[in-house]
Every structure is written in structure tokens, then in C-alpha cells.
Tab-separated table of C-alpha atoms in Angstrom:
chain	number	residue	atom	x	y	z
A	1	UNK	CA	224.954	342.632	83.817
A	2	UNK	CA	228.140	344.709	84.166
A	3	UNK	CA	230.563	343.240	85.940
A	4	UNK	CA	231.794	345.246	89.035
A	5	UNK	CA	235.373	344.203	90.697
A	6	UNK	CA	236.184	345.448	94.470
A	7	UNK	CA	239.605	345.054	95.882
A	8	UNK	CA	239.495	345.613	99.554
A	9	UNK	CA	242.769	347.056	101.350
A	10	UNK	CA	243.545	343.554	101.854
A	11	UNK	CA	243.643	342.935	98.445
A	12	UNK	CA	247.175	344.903	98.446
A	13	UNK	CA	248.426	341.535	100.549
A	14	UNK	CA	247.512	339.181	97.858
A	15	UNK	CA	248.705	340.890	95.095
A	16	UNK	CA	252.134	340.838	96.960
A	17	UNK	CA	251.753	337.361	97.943
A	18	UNK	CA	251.079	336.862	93.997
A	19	UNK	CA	253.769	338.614	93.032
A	20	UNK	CA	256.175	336.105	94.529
A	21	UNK	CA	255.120	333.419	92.544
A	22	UNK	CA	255.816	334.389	89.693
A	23	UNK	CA	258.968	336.798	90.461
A	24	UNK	CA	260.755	333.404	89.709
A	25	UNK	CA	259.567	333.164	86.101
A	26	UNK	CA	259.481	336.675	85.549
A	27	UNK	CA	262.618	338.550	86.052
A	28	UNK	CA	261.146	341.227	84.030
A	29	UNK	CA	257.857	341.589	85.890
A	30	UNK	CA	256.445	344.792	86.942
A	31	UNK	CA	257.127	346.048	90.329
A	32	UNK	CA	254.482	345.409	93.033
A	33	UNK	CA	254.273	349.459	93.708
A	34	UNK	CA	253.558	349.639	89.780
A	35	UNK	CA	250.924	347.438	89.034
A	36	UNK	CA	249.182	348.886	92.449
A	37	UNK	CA	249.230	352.527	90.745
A	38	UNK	CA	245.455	354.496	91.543
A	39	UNK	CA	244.330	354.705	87.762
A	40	UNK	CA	243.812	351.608	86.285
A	41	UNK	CA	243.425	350.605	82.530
A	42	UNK	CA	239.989	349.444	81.840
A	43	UNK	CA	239.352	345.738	80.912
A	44	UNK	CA	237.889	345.010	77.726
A	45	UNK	CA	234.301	343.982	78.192
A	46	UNK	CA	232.634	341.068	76.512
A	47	UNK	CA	230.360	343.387	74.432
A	48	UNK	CA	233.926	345.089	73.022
A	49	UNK	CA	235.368	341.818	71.855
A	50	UNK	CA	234.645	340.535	67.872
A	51	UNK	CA	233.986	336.676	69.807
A	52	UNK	CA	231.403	337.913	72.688
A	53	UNK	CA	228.750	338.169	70.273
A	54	UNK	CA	226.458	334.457	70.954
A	55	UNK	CA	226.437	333.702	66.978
A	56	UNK	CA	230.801	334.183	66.683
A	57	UNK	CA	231.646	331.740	69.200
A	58	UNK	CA	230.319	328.039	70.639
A	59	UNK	CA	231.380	327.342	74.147
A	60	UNK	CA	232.848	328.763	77.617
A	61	UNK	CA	232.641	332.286	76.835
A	62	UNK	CA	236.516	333.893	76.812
A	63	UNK	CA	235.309	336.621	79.101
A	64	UNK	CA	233.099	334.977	82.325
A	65	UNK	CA	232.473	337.678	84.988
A	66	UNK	CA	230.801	337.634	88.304
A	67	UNK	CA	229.830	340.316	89.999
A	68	UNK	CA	229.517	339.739	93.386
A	69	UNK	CA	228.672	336.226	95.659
A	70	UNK	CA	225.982	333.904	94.879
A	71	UNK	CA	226.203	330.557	93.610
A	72	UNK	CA	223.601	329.133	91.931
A	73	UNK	CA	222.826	325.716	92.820
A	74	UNK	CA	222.428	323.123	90.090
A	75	UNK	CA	220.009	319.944	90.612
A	76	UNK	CA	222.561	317.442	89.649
A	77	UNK	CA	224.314	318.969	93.044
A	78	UNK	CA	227.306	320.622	91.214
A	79	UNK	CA	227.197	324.388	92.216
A	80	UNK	CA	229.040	327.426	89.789
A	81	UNK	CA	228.892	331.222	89.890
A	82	UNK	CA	226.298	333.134	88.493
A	83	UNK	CA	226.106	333.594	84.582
A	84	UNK	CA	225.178	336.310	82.622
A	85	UNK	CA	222.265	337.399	80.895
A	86	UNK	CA	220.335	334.453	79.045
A	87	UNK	CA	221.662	334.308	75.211
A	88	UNK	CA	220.628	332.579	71.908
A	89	UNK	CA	222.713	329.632	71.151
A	90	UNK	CA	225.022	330.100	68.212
A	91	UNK	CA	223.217	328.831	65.258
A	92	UNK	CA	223.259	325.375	64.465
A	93	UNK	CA	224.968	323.722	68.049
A	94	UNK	CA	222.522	322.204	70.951
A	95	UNK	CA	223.824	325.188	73.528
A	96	UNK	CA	221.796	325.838	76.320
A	97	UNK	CA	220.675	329.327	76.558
A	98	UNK	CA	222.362	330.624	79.554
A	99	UNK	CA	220.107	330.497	82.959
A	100	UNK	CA	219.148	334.300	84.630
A	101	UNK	CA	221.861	335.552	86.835
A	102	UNK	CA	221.333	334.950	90.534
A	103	UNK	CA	220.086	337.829	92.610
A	104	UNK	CA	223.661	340.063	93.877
A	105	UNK	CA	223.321	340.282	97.800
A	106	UNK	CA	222.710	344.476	98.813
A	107	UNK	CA	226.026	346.384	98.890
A	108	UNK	CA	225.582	346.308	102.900
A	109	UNK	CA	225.622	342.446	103.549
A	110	UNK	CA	228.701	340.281	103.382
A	111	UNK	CA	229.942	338.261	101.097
A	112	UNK	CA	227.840	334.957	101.492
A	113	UNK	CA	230.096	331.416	101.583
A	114	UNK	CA	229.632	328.805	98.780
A	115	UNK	CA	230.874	325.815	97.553
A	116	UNK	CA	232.825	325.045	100.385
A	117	UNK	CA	234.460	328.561	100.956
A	118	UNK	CA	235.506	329.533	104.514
A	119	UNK	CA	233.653	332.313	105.814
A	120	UNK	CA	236.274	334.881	105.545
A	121	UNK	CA	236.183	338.550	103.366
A	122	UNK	CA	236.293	337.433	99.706
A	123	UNK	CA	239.596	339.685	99.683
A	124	UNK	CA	241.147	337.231	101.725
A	125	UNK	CA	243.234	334.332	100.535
A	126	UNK	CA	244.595	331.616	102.705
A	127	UNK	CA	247.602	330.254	100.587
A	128	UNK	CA	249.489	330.630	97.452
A	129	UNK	CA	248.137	327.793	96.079
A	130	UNK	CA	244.490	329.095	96.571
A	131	UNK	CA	245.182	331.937	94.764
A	132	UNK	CA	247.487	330.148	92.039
A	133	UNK	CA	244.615	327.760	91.857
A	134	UNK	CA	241.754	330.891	91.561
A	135	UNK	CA	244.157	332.168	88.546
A	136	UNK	CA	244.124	328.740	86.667
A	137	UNK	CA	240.606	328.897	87.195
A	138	UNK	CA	240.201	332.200	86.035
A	139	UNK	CA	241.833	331.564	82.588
A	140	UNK	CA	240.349	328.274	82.057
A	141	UNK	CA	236.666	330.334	82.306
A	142	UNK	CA	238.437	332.571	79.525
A	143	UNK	CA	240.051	329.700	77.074
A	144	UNK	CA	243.111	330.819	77.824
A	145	UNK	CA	243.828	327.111	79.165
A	146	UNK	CA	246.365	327.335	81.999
A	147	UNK	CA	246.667	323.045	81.700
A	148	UNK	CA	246.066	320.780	84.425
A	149	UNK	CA	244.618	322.871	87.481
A	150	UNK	CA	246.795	321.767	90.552
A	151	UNK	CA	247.605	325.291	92.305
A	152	UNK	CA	251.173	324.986	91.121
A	153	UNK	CA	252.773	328.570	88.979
A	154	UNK	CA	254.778	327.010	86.533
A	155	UNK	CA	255.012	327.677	82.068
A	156	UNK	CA	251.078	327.166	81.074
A	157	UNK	CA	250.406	329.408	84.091
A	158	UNK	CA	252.486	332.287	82.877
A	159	UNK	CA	251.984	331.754	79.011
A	160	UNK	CA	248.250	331.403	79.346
A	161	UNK	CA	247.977	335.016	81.482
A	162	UNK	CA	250.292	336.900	78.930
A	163	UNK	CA	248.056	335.858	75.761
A	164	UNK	CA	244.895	336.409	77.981
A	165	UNK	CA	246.734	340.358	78.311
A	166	UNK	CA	247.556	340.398	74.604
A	167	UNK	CA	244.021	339.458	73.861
A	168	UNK	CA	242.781	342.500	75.799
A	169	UNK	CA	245.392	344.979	74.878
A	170	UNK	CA	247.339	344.802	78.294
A	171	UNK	CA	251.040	344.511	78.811
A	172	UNK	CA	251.765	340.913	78.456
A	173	UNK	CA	253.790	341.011	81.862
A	174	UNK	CA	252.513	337.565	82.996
A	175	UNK	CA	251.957	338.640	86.738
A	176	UNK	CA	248.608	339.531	88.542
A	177	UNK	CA	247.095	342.816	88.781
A	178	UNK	CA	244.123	345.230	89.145
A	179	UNK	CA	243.385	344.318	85.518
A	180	UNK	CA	243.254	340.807	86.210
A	181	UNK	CA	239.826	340.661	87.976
A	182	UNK	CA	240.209	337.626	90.398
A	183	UNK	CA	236.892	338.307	91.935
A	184	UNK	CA	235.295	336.578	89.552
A	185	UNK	CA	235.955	333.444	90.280
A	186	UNK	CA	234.328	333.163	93.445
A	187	UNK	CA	233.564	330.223	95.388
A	188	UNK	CA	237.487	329.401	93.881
A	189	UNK	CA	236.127	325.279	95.063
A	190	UNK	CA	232.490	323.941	94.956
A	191	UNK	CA	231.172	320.598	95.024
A	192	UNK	CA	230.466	317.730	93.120
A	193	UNK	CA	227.573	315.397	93.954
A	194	UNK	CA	228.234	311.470	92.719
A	195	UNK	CA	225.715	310.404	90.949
A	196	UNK	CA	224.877	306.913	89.910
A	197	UNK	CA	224.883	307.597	85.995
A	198	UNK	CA	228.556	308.526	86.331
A	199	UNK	CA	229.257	305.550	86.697
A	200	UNK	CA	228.599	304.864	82.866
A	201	UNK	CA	231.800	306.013	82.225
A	202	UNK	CA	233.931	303.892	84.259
A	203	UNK	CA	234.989	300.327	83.955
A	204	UNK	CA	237.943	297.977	83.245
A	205	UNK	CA	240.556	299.346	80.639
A	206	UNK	CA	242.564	296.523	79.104
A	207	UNK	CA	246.272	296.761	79.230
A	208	UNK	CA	247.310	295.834	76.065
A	209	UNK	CA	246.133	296.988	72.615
A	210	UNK	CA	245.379	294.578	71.234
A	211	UNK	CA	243.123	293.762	74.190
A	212	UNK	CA	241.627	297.198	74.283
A	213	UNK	CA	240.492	296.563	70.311
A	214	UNK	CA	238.013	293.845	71.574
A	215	UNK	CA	236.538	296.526	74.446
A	216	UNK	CA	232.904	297.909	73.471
A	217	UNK	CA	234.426	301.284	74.850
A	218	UNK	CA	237.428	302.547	76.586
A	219	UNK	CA	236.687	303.870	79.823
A	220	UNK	CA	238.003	305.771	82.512
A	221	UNK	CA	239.777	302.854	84.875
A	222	UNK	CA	238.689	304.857	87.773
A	223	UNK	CA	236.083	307.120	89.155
A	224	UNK	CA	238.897	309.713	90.592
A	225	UNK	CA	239.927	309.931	87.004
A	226	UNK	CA	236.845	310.750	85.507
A	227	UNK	CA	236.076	313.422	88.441
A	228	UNK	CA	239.767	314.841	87.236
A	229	UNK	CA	239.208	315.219	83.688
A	230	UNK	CA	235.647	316.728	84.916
A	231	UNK	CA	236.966	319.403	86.549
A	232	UNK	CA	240.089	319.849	84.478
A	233	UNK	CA	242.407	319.152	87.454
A	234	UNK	CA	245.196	316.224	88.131
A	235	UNK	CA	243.784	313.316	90.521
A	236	UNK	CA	246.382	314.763	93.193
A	237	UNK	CA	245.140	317.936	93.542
A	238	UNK	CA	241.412	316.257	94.019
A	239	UNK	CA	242.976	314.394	96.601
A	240	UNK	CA	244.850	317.501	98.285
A	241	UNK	CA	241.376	319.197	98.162
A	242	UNK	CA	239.524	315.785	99.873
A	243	UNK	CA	242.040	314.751	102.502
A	244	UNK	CA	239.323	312.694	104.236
A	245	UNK	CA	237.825	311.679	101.203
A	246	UNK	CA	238.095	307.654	100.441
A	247	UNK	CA	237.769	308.074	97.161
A	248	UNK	CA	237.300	303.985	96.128
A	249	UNK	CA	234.538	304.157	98.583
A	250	UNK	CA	232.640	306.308	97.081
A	251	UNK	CA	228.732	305.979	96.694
A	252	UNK	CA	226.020	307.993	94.988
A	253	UNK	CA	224.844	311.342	97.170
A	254	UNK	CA	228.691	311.691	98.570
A	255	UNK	CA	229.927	315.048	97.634
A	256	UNK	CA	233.487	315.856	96.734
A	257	UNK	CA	235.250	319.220	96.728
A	258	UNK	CA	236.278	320.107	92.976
A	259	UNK	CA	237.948	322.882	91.081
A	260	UNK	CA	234.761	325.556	90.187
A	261	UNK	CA	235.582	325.341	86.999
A	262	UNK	CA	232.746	324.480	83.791
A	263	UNK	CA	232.935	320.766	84.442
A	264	UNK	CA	233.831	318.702	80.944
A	265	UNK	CA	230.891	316.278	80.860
A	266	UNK	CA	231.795	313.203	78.524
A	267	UNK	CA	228.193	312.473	78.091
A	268	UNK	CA	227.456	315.467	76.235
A	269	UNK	CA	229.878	314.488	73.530
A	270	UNK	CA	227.883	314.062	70.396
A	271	UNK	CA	227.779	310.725	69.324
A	272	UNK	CA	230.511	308.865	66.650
A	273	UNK	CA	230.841	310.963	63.642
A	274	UNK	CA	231.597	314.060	62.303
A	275	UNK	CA	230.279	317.204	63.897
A	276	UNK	CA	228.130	320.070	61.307
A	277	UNK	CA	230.365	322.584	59.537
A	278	UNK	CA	229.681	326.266	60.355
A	279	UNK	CA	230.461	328.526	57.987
A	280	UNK	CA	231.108	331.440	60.451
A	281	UNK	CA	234.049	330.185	61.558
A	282	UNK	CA	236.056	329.620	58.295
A	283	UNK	CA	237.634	332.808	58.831
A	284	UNK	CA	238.988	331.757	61.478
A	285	UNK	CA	242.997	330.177	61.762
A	286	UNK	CA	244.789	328.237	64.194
A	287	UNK	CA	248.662	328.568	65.137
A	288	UNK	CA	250.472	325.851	66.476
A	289	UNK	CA	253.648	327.396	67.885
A	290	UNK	CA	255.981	323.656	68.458
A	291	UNK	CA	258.293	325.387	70.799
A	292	UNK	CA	255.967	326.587	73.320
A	293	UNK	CA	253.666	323.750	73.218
A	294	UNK	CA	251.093	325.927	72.415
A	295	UNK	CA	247.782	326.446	69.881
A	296	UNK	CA	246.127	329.567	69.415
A	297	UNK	CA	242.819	330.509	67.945
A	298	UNK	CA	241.832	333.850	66.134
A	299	UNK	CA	239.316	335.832	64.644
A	300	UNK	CA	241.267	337.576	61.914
A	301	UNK	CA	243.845	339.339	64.115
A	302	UNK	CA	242.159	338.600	67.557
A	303	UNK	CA	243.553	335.778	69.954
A	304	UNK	CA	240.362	334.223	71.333
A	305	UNK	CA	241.843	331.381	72.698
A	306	UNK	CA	244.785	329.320	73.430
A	307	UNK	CA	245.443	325.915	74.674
A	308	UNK	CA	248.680	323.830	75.462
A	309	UNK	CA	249.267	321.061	73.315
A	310	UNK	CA	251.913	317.905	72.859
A	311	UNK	CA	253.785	318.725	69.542
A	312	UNK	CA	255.663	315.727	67.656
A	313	UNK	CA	258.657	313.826	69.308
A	314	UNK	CA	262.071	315.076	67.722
A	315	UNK	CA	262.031	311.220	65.783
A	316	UNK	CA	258.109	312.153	64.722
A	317	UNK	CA	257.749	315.901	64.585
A	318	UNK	CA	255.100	317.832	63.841
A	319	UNK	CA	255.002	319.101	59.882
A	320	UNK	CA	255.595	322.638	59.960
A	321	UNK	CA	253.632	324.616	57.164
A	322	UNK	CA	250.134	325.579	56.350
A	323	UNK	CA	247.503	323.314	56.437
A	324	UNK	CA	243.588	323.283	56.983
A	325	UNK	CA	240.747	321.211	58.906
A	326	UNK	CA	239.111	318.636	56.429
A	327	UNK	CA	236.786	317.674	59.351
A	328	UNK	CA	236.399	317.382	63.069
A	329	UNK	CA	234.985	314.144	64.559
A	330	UNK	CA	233.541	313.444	68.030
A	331	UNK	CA	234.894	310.412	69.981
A	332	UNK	CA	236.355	308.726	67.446
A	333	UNK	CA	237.332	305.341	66.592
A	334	UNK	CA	241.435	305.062	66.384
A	335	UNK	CA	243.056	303.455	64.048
A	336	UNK	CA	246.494	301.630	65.587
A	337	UNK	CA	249.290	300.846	63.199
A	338	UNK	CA	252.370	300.679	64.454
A	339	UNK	CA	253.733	301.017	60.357
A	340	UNK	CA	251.798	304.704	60.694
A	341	UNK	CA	253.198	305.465	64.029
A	342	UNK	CA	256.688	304.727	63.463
A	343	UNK	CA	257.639	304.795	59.969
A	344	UNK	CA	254.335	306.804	58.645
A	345	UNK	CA	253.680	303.636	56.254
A	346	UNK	CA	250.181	302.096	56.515
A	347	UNK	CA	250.029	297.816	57.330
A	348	UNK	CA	248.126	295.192	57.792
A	349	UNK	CA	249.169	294.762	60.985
A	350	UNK	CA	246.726	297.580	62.982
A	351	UNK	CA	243.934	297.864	65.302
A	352	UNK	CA	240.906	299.901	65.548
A	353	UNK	CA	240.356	301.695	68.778
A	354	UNK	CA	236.769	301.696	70.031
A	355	UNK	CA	235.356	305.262	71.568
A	356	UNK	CA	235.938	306.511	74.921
A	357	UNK	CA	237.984	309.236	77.517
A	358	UNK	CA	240.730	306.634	77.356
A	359	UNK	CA	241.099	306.491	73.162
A	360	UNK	CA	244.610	307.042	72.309
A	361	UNK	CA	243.356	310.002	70.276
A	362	UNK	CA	240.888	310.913	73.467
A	363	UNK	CA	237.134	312.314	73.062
A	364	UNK	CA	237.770	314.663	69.272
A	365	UNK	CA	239.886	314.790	66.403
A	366	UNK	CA	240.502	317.270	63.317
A	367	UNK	CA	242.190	315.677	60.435
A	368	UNK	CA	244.428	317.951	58.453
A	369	UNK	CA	245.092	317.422	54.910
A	370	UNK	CA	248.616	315.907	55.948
A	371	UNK	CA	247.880	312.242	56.106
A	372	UNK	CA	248.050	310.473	59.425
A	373	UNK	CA	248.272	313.967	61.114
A	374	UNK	CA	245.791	315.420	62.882
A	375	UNK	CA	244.702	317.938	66.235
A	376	UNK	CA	243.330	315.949	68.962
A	377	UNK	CA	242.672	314.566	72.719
A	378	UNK	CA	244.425	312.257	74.684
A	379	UNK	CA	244.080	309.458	77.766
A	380	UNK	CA	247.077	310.934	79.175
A	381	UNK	CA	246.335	314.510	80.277
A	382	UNK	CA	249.782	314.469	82.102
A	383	UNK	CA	251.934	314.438	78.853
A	384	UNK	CA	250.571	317.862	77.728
A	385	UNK	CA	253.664	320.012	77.395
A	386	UNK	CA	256.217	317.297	75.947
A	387	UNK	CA	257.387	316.626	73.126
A	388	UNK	CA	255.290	312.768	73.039
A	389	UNK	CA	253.858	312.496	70.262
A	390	UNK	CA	254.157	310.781	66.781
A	391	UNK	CA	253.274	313.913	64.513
A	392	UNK	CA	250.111	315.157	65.848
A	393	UNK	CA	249.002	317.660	68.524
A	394	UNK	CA	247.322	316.187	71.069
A	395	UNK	CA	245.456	318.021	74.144
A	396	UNK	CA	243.341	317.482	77.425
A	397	UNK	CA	240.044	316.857	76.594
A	398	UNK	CA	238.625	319.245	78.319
A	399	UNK	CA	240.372	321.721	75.798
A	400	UNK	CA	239.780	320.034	72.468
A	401	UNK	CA	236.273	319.277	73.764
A	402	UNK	CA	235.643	323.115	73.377
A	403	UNK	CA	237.936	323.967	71.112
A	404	UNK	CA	236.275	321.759	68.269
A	405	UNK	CA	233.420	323.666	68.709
A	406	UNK	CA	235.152	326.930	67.980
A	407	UNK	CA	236.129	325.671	64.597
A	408	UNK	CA	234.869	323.686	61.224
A	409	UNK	CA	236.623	322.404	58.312
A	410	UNK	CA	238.531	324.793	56.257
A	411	UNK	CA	240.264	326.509	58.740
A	412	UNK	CA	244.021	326.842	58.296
A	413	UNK	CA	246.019	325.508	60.319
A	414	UNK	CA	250.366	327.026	60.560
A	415	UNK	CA	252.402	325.248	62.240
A	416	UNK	CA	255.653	326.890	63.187
């Protein structure tokens, strides 16, 4: 299905209101009476990118389009936007093919509400941080990961946008407009329906390491958290979003609003070990830019995706240089040494980690062929964007949960 993006004449007013949010950050952004000129440039189309083909890539597709309302209503309760056209899986992951798009109302109806939309035009936005929070969502769909959803502008925002332009040949201004199609991402909220098996992944999480080593698993310590990580979101936005929401009270069958994002679900994590190696992909590289907190993917000269990271502390930085993958395993076991951590010199003195959202190293890891260094998750989505860490690069899950997908050992890593 082709995508097809309408902005009504009240679109005009929330490209304007857009506009202010980033004029901050942007001294150098293009004026509002620019980017509103009558001939736009074209966006690049999933069938003209190298990583839209179903055998180049594993994952959230980098370009996700819906063409007009419908929501298509899963039986778990969680609602999202139409897909496209079913697809093979890429060869050798346990994809779903996608499901059929829903049915696009007739040009003469209105816009139907979903997922907990107000029934106002689609064109119509109520606050900045709806339409902040409809960007972040936008560039999540595309791997360009804007961080922690909250419906705040701010760095990942703008440096997410400009290398989601770059990717498609666009000025890399870093502010809405035409050629950012919004529309897409429509109902911007939906709902998620508690379910008793969610519960699997929460439980007590010891406070101490050396406690945590005895612990089967290392859970989330609450069920707001795991709905967070779900939906790629901080627990205070979920809680701006549920105002009347008691969310310690919760029970199976209660529905909570949620970013409409593609929800990170923990149980689909293969199981301990290392994933398959796909031999597509070894032409692929990673750069790890330290400065910007940032790690970008490409397909020879193509940016297909980019995610922020937490470089190396300035007493533990991150090795700069080239390196490569030597594998990628799914929710691993971590090794705790405080020699490794501090001083890079292996003890006796160490505990190993047991499995979970809440492993130091989170839900993946790729070990590079620099000891003791690797790319990886986290339990503490927050410190994304510092400088925190003791050599590696750690992310959200939600990012390295796709991103490991995207890759396979022998991939070069540069760091710079």
C-alpha cells in the first residue's frame, strides 16, 4: 500500500506550534514560511531504500507508514496502526509475517478515533507535548531512536530527526515539516490490556549484588516499570498519560493508556545463548560517535538506524578504534568483578549475574574483540546519554533488543 499523507489547513498551526520547540535548539532552523513552501520534496519510499527489502533487515521496519485511520485491534488487547502488506520473514529469524492492512475508511467519512484519541480532525493537536510525543513516536517506528518517549524536545529528539533526514536525502535541519509525515502515527496513544502472564516478569529485586547473584532471575521490581520499558517511555510520562490510574492496584483486564509505539516484549527474547549468525549482514558497520552519545548502523554508505547510547566514564572510557562483533548473546548472564570494572584486571572476587530486564548488562550483549568491552542493555534506561559507564556502550533495551537483530558477528565496529 502507498502511503498517502494529508495536511489539512490546520496543519499550518501545528507546524508553527512545532516550530517553537525546537527554535531553542535550532538557531539555524528553517523559517516556518520555508518549510511551508507549495512543492514539496518527495520522501523516499520503503521500496527505494537498500534495508526495505524483508531479507536485508530483521525488525521494526525504518520506514512504517499509515495511510489513513484504522487501528487494528490485537487479542492480547494492545491496539497499533495498520501494517503493510504481509512479507516473508528475513531468512533464518522467527518474524511474524506481517498481518493484512486494515480496510482505509472512504475518502468521505471522518477520521475514526482509536486508542484513546479524542474525537477531533486528525490535523488537530491539543499540546506541544502531543505532538513532541507523536514525533518520538514517529522515529522510534523508523530506528531512528529518539530515547525515552516522555513528550519533552530536548538532544535525542533533534539528533534522531536530522539522521532520519540524512538517511532520506533531506536537509538535516532537525525541525518538522511537510517531509516529515506525522500522519502516520495515528492513534499517537492506545491501550494496553494487563494481563495475568505479565506478571512473570515482575518480582522482588535484591538490593545488593551480592544478593542479586543468589536470584533465579532479575526482574522488573515493579509492574509500572515493565509497562515503561514496554512501551519505550519513562514511568512518569505513563503516569502523566493515566492520571486516575492506581497503578499498584492494578489487576488483569484493567487497561492503561501507553505510547503507540511497537511494544518491547521481554518474553520474546530468545532464550540464554548466543543468537544465529547471518551472513547478510556482515557488510554491515556500526559507528559509535562518544561525543554525541550516539551509535549508528549502515548498509555500506546508508544510515539505517541510530540509537543513543552511554559511552565510557572519563576514568573508564570507551576504546576508540576499530573493532568487530565476535558474537551477540540474548539475556545474558553478567559477570561482576569489581577488579574488571575498575582497574580492567580479572579476580576472584566476582559474581555472576543471573538473566533478566534488570541485568546490569540488561536483555543483549555483543562482545567485541576488546576484552571486557562490549555493546549492550541496561536496568537503568534513565542513564542513556551520560557518560556512566565502565568502557562499554550500553542502551535501552528496547533499542539493543532490535538492534541485535540487525547485526551478526563480524561486523566492525569504530569508535570515535
Amino acid at each position: 500500500m502507498q502511503a498517502r499523507f494529508i495536511f489539512a489547513p490546520t496543519t499550518i498551526a501545528v507546524l508553527a506550534l512545532t516550530a517553537s520547540i525546537f527554535a531553542a535548539e535550532n538557531p539555524d532552523a528553517v523559517p516556518l514560511k520555508k518549510f511551508l513552501r507549495p512543492a514539496a520534496k518527495t520522501v523516499k519510499k520503503p521500496g527505494d531504500l537498500p534495508w526495505s527489502k524483508p531479507e536485508a533487515w530483521v525488525g521494526q521496519g525504518p520506514f512504517v507508514a499509515q495511510a489513513e485511520g484504522g487501528a487494528a485491534k490485537k487479542s492480547n488487547g494492545e491496539t497499533k496502526p495498520a501494517e503493510a502488506p504481509a512479507t516473508k520473514p528475513a531468512p533464518g529469524t522467527n518474524e511474524k509475517p506481517a498481518e493484512k492492512p486494515a480496510p482505509t475508511p472512504a475518502a468521505t467519512e471522518p477520521a475514526k478515533p482509536a486508542g484513546g484519541e479524542p474525537e477531533v480532525p486528525r490535523a488537530i493537536m491539543v499540546t506541544k507535548r502531543e505532538i513532541t510525543a507523536q514525533l518520538q513516536i514517529f522515529l522510534d517506528q523508523q530506528l531512528f531512536s529518539p530515547g525515552m518517549i516522555d513528550g519533552k524536545p530536548g538532544k535525542f529528539l533533534t539528533n534522531a530527526l536530522k539522521r532520519w533526514q540524512r538517511a532520506h536525502a533531506l536537509p538535516e535541519t532537525g525541525v518538522i515539516d511537510e517531509n516529515v509525515p506525522l500522519d502516520s502515527v495515528y492513534p499517537v496513544y492506545t491501550f494496553h490490556t494487563v494481563a495475568k502472564s505479565d506478571y512473570k516478569f515482575v518480582g522482588n529485586l535484591a538490593g545488593k549484588t551480592a544478593e542479586q547473584a543468589r536470584q533465579k532471575s532479575l526482574l522488573y521490581p515493579g509492574y509500572t516499570d515493565l509497562l515503561a520499558e514496554r512501551y519505550h517511555c519513562s514511568t512518569e510520562f505513563l503516569a502523566k498519560l493515566n492520571p486516575k490510574v492506581s497503578f499498584g492496584k492494578l489487576k488483569p483486564g484493567d487497561e492503561v493508556r501507553v505510547p503507540n509505539v511497537a511494544p518491547f516484549k521481554i518474553e520474546d527474547m530468545p532464550d540464554t545463548g548466543n543468537l544465529p549468525e547471518h551472513e547478510e549482514f556482515k557488510a554491515r558497520r556500526i559507528v559509535v560517535t562518544r561525543r554525541d552519545t550516539i551509535l549508528e548502523l549502515f548498509e555500506g554508505d546508508t544510515l539505517i538506524a541510530a540509537i543513543p547510547i552511554a559511552p565510557g566514564s572519563p576514568a573508564h572510557p570507551t576504546p576508540a578504534g576499530k573493532w568487530r562483533i565476535l558474537g551477540i548473546a540474548s539475556m545474558p548472564t553478567f559477570r561482576w568483578d569489581a577488579g574488571v570494572l575498575n582497574r580492567g584486571v580479572r579476580t576472584k572476587n566476582f559474581f555472576n549475574l543471573p538473566p533478566g530486564p534488570r541485568n546490569p548488562v540488561g536483555v543483549a550483549w555483543m562482545g567485541l574483540n576488546k576484552p571486557g568491552v562490549g555493546i549492550h542493555g541496561t536496568n537503568n534506561p534513565h542513564s542513556i546519554g551520560t557518560f556512566a559507564s565502565h568502557g562499554c556502550m550500553r542502551t535501552a533495551n528496547w533499542d539493543i533488543s532490535r538492534i541485535c537483530h540487525m547485526v551478526t558477528a563480524g561486523v566492525i565496529v569504530e569508535i570515535k
